[in-house]
Short mmCIF file of C-alpha atoms in Angstrom, two decimals:
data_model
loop_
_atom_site.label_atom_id
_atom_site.label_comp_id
_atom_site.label_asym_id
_atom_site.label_seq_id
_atom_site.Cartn_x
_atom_site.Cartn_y
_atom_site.Cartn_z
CA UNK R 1 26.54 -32.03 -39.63
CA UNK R 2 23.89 -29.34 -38.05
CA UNK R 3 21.67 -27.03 -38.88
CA UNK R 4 20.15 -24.82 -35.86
CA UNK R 5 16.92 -22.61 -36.95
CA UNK R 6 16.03 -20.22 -34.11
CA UNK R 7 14.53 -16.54 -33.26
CA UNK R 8 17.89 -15.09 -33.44
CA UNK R 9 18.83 -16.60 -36.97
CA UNK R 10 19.85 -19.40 -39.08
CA UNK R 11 22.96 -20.84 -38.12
CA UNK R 12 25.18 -24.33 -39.24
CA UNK R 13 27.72 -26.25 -40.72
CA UNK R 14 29.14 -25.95 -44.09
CA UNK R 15 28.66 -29.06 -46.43
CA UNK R 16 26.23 -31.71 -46.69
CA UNK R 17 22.67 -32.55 -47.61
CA UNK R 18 19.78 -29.65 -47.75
CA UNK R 19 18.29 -28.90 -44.42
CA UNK R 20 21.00 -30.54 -42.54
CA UNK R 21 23.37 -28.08 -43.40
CA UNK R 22 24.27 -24.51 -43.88
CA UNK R 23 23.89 -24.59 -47.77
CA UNK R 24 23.12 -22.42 -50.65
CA UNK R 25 19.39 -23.61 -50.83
CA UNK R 26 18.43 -23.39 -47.16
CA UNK R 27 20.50 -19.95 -47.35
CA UNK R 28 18.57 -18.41 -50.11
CA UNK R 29 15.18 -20.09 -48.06
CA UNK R 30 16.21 -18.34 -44.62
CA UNK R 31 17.32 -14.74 -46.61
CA UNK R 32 13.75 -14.78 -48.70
CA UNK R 33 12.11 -15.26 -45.30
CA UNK R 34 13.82 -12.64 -43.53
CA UNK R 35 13.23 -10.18 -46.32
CA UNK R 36 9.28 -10.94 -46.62
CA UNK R 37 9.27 -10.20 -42.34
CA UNK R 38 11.17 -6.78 -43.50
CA UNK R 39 8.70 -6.08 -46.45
CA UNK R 40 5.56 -6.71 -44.29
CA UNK R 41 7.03 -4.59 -41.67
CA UNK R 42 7.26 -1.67 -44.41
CA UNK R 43 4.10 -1.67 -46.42
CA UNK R 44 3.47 1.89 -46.62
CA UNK R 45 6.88 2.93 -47.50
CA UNK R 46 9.08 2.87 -50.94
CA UNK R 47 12.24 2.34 -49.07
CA UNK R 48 13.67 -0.74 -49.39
CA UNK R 49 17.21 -1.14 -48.47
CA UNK R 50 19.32 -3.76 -46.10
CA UNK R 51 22.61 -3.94 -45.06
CA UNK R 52 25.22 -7.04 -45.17
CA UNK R 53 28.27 -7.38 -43.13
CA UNK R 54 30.56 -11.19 -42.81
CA UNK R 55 33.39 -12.29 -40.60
CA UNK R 56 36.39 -13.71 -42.07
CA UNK R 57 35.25 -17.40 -42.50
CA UNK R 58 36.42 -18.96 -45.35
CA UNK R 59 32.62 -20.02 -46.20
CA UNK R 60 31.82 -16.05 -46.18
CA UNK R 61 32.21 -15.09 -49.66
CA UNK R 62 29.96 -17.95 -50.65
CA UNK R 63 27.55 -17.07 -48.05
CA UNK R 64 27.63 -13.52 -49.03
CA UNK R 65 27.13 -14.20 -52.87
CA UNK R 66 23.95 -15.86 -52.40
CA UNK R 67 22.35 -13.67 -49.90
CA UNK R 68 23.00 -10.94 -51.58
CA UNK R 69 21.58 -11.99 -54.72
CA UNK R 70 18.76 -13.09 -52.85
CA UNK R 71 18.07 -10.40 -51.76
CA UNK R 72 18.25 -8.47 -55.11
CA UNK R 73 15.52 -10.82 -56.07
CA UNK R 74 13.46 -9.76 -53.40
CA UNK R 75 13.95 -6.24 -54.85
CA UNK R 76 16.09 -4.99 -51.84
CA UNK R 77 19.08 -2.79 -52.52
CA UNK R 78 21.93 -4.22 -50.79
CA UNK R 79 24.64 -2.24 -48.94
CA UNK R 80 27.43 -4.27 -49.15
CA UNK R 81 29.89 -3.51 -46.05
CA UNK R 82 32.48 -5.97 -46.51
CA UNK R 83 34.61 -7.74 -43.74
CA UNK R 84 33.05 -6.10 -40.71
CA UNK R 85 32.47 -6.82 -37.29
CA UNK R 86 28.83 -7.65 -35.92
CA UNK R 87 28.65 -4.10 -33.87
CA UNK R 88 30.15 -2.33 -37.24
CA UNK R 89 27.31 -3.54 -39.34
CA UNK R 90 24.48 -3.05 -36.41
CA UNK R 91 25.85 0.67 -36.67
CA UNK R 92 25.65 0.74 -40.28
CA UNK R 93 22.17 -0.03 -40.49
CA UNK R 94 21.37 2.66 -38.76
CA UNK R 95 23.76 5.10 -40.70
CA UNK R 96 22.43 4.00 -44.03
CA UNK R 97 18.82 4.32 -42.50
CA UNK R 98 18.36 0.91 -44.14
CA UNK R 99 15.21 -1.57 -42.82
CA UNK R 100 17.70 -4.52 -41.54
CA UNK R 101 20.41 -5.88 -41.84
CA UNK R 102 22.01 -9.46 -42.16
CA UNK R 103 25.43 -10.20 -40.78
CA UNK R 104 27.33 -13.16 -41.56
CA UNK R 105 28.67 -14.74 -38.48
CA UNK R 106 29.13 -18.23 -36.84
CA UNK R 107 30.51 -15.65 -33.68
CA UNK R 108 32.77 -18.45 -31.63
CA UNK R 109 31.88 -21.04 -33.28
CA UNK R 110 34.87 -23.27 -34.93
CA UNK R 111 35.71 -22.57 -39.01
CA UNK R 112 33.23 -24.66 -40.70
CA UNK R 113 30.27 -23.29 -39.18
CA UNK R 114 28.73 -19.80 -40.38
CA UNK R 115 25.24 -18.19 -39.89
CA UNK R 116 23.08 -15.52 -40.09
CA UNK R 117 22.30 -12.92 -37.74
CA UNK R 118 19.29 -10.35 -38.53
CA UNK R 119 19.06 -6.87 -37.48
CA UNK R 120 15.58 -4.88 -37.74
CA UNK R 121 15.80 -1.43 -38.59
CA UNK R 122 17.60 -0.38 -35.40
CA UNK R 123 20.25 -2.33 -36.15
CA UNK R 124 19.38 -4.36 -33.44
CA UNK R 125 18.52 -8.27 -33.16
CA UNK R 126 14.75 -8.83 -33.89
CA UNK R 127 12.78 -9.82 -31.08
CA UNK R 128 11.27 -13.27 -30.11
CA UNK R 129 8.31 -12.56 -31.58
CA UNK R 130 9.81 -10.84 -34.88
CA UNK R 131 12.33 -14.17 -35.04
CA UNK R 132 9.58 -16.32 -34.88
CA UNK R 133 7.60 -14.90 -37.73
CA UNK R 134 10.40 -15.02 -39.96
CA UNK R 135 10.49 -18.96 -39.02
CA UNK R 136 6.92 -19.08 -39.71
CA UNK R 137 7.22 -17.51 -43.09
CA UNK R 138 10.45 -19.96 -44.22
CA UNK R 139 8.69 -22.92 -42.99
CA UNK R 140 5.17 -21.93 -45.45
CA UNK R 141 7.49 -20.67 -47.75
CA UNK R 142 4.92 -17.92 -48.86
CA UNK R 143 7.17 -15.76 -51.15
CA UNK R 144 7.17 -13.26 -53.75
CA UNK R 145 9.84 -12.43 -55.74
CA UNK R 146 10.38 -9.34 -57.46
CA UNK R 147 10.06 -8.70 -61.68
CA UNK R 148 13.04 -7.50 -63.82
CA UNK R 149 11.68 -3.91 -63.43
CA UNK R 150 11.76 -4.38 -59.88
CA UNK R 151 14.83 -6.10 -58.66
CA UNK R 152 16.99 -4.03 -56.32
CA UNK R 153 20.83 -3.30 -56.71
CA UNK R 154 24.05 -3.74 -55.27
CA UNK R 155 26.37 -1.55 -53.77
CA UNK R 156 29.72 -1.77 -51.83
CA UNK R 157 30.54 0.48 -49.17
CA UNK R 158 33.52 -0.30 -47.44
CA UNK R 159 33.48 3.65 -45.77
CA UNK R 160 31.60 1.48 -42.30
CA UNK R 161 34.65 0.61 -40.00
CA UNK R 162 36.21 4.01 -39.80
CA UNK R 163 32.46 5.58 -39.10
CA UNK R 164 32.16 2.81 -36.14
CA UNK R 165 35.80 3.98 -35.35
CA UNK R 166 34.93 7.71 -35.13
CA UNK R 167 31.37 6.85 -33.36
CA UNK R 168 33.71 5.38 -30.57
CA UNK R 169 35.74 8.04 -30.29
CA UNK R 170 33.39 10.49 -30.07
CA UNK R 171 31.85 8.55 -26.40
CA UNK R 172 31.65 11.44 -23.88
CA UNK R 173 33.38 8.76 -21.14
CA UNK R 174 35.70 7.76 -23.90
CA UNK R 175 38.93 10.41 -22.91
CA UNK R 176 40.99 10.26 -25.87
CA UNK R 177 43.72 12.33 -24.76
CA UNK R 178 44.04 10.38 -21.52
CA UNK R 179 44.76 7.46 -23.77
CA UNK R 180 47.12 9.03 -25.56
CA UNK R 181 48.93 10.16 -22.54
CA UNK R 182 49.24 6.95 -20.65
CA UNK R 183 50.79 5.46 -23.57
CA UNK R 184 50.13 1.98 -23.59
CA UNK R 185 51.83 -1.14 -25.14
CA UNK R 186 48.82 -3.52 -26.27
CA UNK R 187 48.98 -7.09 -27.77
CA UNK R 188 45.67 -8.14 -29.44
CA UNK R 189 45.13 -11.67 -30.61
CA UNK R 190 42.67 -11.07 -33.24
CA UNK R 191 42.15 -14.90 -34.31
CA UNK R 192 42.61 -14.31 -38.10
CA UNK R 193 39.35 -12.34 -38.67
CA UNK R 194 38.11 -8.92 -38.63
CA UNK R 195 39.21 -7.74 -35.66
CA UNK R 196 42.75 -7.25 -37.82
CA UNK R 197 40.98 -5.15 -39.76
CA UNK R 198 39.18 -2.44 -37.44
CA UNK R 199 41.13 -2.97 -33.89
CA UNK R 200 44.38 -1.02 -35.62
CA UNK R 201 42.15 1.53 -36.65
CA UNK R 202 40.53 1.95 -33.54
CA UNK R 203 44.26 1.71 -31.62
CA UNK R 204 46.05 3.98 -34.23
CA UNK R 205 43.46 6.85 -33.80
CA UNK R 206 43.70 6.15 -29.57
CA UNK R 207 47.34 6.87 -29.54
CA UNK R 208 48.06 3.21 -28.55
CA UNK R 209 51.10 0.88 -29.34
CA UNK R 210 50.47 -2.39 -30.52
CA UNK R 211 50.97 -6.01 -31.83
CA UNK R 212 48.96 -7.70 -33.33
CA UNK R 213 48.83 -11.37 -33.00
CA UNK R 214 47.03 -13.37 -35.65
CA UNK R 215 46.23 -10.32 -37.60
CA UNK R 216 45.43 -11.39 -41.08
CA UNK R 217 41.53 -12.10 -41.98
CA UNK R 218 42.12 -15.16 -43.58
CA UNK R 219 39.14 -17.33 -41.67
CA UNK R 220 41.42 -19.70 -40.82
CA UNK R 221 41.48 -18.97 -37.33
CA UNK R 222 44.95 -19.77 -35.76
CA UNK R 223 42.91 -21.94 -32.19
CA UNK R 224 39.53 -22.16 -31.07
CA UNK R 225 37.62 -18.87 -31.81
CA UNK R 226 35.79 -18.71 -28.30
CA UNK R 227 37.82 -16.27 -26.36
CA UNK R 228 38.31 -19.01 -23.33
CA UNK R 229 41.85 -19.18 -21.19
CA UNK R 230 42.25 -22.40 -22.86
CA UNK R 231 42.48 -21.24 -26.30
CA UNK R 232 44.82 -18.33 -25.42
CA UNK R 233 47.75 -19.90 -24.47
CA UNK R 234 50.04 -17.92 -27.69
CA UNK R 235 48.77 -14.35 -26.50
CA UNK R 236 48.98 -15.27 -22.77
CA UNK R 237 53.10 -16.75 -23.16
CA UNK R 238 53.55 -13.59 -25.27
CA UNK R 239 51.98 -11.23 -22.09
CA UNK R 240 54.46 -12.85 -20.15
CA UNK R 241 56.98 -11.27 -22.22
CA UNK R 242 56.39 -7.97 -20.08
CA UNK R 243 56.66 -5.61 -22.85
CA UNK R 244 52.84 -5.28 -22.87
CA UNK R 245 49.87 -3.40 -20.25
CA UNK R 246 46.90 -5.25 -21.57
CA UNK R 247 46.47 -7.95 -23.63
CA UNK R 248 43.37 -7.68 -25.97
CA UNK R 249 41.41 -11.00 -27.16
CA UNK R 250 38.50 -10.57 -29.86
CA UNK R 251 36.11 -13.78 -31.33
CA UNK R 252 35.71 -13.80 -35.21
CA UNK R 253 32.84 -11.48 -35.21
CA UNK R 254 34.20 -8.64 -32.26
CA UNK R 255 31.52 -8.54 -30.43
CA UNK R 256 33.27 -10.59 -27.36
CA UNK R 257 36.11 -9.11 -25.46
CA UNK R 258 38.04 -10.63 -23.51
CA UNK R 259 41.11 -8.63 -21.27
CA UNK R 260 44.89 -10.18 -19.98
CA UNK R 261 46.71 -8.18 -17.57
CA UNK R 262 50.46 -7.45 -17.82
CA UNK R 263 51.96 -10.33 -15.79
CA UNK R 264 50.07 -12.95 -18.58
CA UNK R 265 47.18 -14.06 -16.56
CA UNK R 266 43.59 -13.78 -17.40
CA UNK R 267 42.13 -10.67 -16.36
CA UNK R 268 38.50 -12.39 -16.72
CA UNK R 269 35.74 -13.07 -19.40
CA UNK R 270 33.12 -12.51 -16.78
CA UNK R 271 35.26 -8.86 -15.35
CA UNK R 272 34.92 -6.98 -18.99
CA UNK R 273 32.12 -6.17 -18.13
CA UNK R 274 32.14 -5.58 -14.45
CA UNK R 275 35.30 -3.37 -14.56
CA UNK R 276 34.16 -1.44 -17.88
CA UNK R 277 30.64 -0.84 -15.74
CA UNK R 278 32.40 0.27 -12.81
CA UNK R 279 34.10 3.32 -14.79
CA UNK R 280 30.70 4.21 -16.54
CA UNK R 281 29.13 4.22 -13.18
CA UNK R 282 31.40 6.07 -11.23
CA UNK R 283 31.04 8.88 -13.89
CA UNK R 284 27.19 8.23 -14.31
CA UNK R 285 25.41 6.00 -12.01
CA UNK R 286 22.83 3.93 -12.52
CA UNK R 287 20.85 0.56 -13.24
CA UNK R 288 22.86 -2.37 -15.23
CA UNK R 289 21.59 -5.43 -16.64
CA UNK R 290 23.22 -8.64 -16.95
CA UNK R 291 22.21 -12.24 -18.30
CA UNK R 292 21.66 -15.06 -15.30
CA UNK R 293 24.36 -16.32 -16.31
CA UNK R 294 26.63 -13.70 -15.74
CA UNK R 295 28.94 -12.65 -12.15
CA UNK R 296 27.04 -11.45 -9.26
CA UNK R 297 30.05 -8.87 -9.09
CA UNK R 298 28.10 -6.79 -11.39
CA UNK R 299 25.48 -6.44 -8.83
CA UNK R 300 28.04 -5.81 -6.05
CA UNK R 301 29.64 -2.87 -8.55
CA UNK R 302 26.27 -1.21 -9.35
CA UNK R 303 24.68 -0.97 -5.33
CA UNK R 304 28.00 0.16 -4.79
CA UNK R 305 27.69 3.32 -6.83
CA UNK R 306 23.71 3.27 -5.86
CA UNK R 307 22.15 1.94 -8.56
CA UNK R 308 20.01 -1.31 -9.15
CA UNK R 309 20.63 -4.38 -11.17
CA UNK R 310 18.61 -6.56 -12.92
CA UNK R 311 18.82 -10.05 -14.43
CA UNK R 312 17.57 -10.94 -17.69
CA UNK R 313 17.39 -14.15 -20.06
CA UNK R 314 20.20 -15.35 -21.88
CA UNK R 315 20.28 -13.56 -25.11
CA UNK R 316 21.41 -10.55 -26.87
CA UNK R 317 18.08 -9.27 -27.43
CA UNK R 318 16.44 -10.43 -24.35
CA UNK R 319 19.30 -8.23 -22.32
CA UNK R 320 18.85 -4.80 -24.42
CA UNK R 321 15.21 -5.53 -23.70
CA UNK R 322 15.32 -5.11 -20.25
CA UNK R 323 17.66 -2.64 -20.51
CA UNK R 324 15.69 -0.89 -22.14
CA UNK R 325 12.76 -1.63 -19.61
CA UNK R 326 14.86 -0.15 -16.74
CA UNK R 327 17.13 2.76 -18.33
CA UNK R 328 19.99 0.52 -17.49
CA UNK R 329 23.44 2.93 -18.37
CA UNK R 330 25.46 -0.22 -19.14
CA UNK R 331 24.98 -3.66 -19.18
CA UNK R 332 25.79 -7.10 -21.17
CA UNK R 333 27.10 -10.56 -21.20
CA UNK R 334 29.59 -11.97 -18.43
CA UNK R 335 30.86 -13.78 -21.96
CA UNK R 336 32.84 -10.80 -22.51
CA UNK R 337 29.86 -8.81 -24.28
CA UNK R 338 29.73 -4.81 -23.29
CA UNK R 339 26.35 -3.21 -24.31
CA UNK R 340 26.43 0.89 -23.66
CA UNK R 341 23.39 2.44 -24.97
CA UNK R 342 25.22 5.50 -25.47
CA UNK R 343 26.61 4.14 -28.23
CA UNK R 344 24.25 1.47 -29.48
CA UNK R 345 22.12 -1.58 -27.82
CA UNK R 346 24.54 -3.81 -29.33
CA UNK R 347 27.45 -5.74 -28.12
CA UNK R 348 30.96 -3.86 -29.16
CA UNK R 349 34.36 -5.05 -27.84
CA UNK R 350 35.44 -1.62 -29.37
CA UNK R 351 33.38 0.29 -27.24
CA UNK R 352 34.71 -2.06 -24.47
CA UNK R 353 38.69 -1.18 -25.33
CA UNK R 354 38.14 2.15 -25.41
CA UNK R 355 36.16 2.78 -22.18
CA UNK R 356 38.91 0.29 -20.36
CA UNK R 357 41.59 2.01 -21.74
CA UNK R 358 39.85 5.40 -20.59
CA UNK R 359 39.43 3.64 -16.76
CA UNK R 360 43.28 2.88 -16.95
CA UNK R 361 44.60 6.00 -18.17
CA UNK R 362 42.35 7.60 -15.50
CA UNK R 363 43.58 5.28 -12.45
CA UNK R 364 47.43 5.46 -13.30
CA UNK R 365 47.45 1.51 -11.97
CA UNK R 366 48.27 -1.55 -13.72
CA UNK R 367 45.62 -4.06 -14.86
CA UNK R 368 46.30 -6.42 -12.39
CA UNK R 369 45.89 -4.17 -9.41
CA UNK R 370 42.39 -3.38 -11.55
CA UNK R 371 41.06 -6.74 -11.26
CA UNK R 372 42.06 -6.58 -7.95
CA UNK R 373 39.81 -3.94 -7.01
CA UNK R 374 36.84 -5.41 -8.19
CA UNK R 375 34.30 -8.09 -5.84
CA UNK R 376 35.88 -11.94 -6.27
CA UNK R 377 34.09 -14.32 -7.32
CA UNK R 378 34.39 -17.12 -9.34
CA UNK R 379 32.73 -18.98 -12.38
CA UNK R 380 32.81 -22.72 -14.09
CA UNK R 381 31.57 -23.48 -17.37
CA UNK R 382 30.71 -27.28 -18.00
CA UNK R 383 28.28 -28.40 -20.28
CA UNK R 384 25.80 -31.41 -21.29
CA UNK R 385 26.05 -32.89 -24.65
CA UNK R 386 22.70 -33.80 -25.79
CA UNK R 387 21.56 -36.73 -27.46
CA UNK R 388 18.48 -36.61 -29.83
CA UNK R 389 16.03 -38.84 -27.48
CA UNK R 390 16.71 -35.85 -24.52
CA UNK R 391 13.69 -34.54 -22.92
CA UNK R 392 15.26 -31.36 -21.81
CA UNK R 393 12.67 -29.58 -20.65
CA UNK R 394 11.66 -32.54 -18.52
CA UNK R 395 14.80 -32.70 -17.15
CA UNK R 396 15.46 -28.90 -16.30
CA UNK R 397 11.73 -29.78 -14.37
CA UNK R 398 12.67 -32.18 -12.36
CA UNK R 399 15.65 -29.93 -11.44
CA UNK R 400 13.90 -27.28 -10.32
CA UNK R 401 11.47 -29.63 -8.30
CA UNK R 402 14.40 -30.89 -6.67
CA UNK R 403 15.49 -27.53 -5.68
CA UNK R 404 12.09 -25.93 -4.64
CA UNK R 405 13.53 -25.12 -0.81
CA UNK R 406 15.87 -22.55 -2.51
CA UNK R 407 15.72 -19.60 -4.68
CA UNK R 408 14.39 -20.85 -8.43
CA UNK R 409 14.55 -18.26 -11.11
CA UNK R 410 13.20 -20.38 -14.61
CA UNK R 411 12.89 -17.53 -17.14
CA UNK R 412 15.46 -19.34 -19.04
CA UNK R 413 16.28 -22.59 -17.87
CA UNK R 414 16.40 -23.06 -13.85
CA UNK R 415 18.81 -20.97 -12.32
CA UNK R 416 19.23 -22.25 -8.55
CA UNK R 417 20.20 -19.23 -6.26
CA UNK R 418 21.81 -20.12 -3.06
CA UNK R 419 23.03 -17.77 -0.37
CA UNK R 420 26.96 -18.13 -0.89
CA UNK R 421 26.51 -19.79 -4.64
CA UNK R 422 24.56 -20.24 -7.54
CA UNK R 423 24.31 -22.52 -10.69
CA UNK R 424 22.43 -22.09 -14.18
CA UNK R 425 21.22 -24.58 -16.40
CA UNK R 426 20.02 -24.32 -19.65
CA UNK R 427 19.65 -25.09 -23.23
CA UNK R 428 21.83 -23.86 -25.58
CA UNK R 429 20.60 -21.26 -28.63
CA UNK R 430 23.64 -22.33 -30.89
CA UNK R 431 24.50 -25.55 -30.03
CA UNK R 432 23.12 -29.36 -29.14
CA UNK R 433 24.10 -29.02 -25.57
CA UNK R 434 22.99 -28.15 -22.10
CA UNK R 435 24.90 -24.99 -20.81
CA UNK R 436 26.11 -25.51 -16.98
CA UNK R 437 27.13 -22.18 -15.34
CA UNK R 438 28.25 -22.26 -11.68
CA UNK R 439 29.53 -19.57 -9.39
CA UNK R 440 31.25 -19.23 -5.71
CA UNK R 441 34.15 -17.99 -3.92
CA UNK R 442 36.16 -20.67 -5.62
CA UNK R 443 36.66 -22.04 -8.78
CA UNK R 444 36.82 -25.49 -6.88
CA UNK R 445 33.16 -25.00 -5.21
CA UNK R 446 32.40 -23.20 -8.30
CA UNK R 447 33.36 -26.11 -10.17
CA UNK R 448 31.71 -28.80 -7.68
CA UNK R 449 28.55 -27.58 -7.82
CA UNK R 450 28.21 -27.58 -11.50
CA UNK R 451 29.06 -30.98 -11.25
CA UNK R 452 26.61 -31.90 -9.05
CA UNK R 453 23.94 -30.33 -10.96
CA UNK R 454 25.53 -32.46 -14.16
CA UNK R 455 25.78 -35.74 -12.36
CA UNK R 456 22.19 -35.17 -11.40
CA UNK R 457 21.12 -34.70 -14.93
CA UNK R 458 23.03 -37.75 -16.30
CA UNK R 459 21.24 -39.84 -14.19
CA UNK R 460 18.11 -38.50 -15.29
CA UNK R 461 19.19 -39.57 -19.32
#
């Protein structure tokens, strides 16, 4: 069993001994922490609120119960969203002018892990810094709870998805009527979590027919969550079916998306993003961000419409950052993760959908003549598992020594950039393992040279 405490949250498995485990005790330690960092942040003022949104996981309710009632103790109000999706519950902290938020999500993780994800007052993912002063205060365990005359209340708003909804809608680059117009057939495999509850709102109000495959929240999600070919063979057979344009794929927590094109075959993880940045920068150019880890086609798309990319750490936070730094118009993940500051600095597969949508309905093409517009490339995912006597940092070292006659980029791991290729390795935020990320013009050189790099490494252990 694991339990994983980092800048970005608490996050682990359900069941098992305290502090190896995602339990009730360490739950109510990490939630007390979090809402000390919050009540430092806010000496001078008397508002004291925080949001809480959960996934579908069948350990949610549980989860929810006792950091909500921690929270209470603290002598926080709680806004109580319900079964909402991590971009729903970013917005809603925000809406409710609250000072955080916690959302309860194991994102693509498998069923019996959950976690917690914090949001500062921007609704946005607290910085390295921040995360590591909430770990600070957990690990002293300095807290104050609140007296009877002081506890904070509960209250359940459920009004959250249909205002994220209506945000989306309201996108200038988001053409509604378009949509409507085109009238697309969409099947959406939404794994048995929340994206059955928001997607059909979102589709319903963009004109759009649809399926939905694997609709019910239940938490019991129907394959692996991660929103990998591999995993997708029920949506992909039912593609194939050609009663569809686009196929739709969500993980638990809707912040990845994840496209398949008419004919049943993968449109891309890594091309979300590229192809949803190529229609916001044909209608407003500009700089993008992406992790290192991400396609090189999103550099190709942005100099093509004359702006400049950047690469930033792996990370959520450490993207928007930059972002942020350069007045980037779009930018994201190559796991599927859309970030348009227009809306929020937050991934959103339903800001992704309905900008897609909009480049479709605008084009008049199929999605597979789509991806075919876009620069080829193409991207393996291996990884490492790690034992507890590995000296990763020593290894990614002797990596990058070993590499020293080509381009080195270590702001997160050693990313080795050659001229026709590159490969990524680094240590994973949510899991015991060594990420492996390797790109070329094909999957088969892709795939070599990640194995290279991994055969170097096991020699090394």
């Amino acid at each position: 069993m694991t339990l994983i405490k980092s800048i970005s949250g608490i996050r682990g498995t359900i069941g098992g001994k305290t502090g190896d485990t995602l339990n009730p005790l360490d739950i109510v330690k990490f939630t007390t922490a979090y809402a000390t960092f919050i009540q430092r942040q806010n000496v001078h003022t008397s508002k004291r609120k925080i949001v809480v949104g959960r996934d579908a996981r069948i350990s949610g309710e549980m989860v929810r119960s006792v950091v909500c009632g921690t929270l209470i103790g603290m002598g926080y109000d709680v806004i109580d969203i319900g079964l909402a999706t991590t971009p729903t519950t970013e917005l809603a902290v925000t809406m409710a002018k609250a000072d955080g938020g916690i959302i309860i999500t194991a994102s693509h993780n498998p069923r019996h892990w959950n976690a917690l994800k914090l949001l500062n007052a921007q609704g946005e993912f607290l910085t390295k810094d921040d995360g590591n002063e909430v770990l600070k205060i957990a690990e002293a365990e300095d807290f104050d709870y609140a007296d009877v005359d002081h506890i904070g209340h509960y209250v359940s708003d459920d009004s959250f998805n249909q205002r994220h909804v209506e945000s989306v809608l309201a996108l200038d680059l988001v053409d509604v009527d378009a949509i409507k117009n085109a009238g697309f057939n969409v099947c959406v495999d939404a794994i048995n979590s929340v994206g059955g509850v928001i997607l059909p709102l979102l589709l319903d109000k963009l004109g759009v027919k649809y399926n939905i495959l694997n609709g019910q929240p239940t938490g019991d999600f129907a394959h692996n969550p991660e929103p990998l070919e591999k995993n997708l063979g029920g949506i992909m057979e039912e593609m194939r079916s050609g009663k569809y344009d686009l196929g739709v794929v969500v993980d638990p927590d809707v912040d990845r998306l994840a496209f398949i094109c008419e004919d049943g075959k993968m449109f891309g993880e890594e091309y979300t993003l590229v192809s949803v940045a190529d229609y916001v920068l044909g209608k407003t150019p500009g700089n993008t961000v992406s992790n290192l880890s991400s396609t090189r086609a999103l550099r190709d798309v942005t100099e093509k419409h004359g702006g400049q990319y950047c690469a930033a750490a792996v990370g959520e936070v450490n993207v928007t950052t930059k972002m942020k730094e350069v007045e980037a118009v779009i930018g994201g993940e190559g796991n599927g993760g859309v970030i348009y500051p227009a809306s929020h600095y937050g991934r959103d597969a339903l800001v992704g959908i309905a900008l897609f949508l909009s480049s479709l309905a605008h084009k008049g093409c199929k999605v597979s003549e789509l991806r075919k517009e876009l620069p080829e490339y193409c991207i393996a995912k291996n990884r490492i598992d790690l034992t507890p006597s590995t000296d990763v940092d020593a290894i990614l070292q002797r990596v990058k020594e070993m590499y020293a006659d080509q381009q080195v980029n270590d702001i997160d791991g050693v990313k080795i950039d050659f001229p026709d290729k590159w490969v990524h390795l680094r240590k994973s935020n949510t899991e015991p393992i060594i990420r492996v990320y390797s790109e070329a013009a094909t999957m088969e050189e892709a795939d070599e040279l990640g194995k290279t790099l991994m055969k170097v490494v096991y020699d090394m252990q």
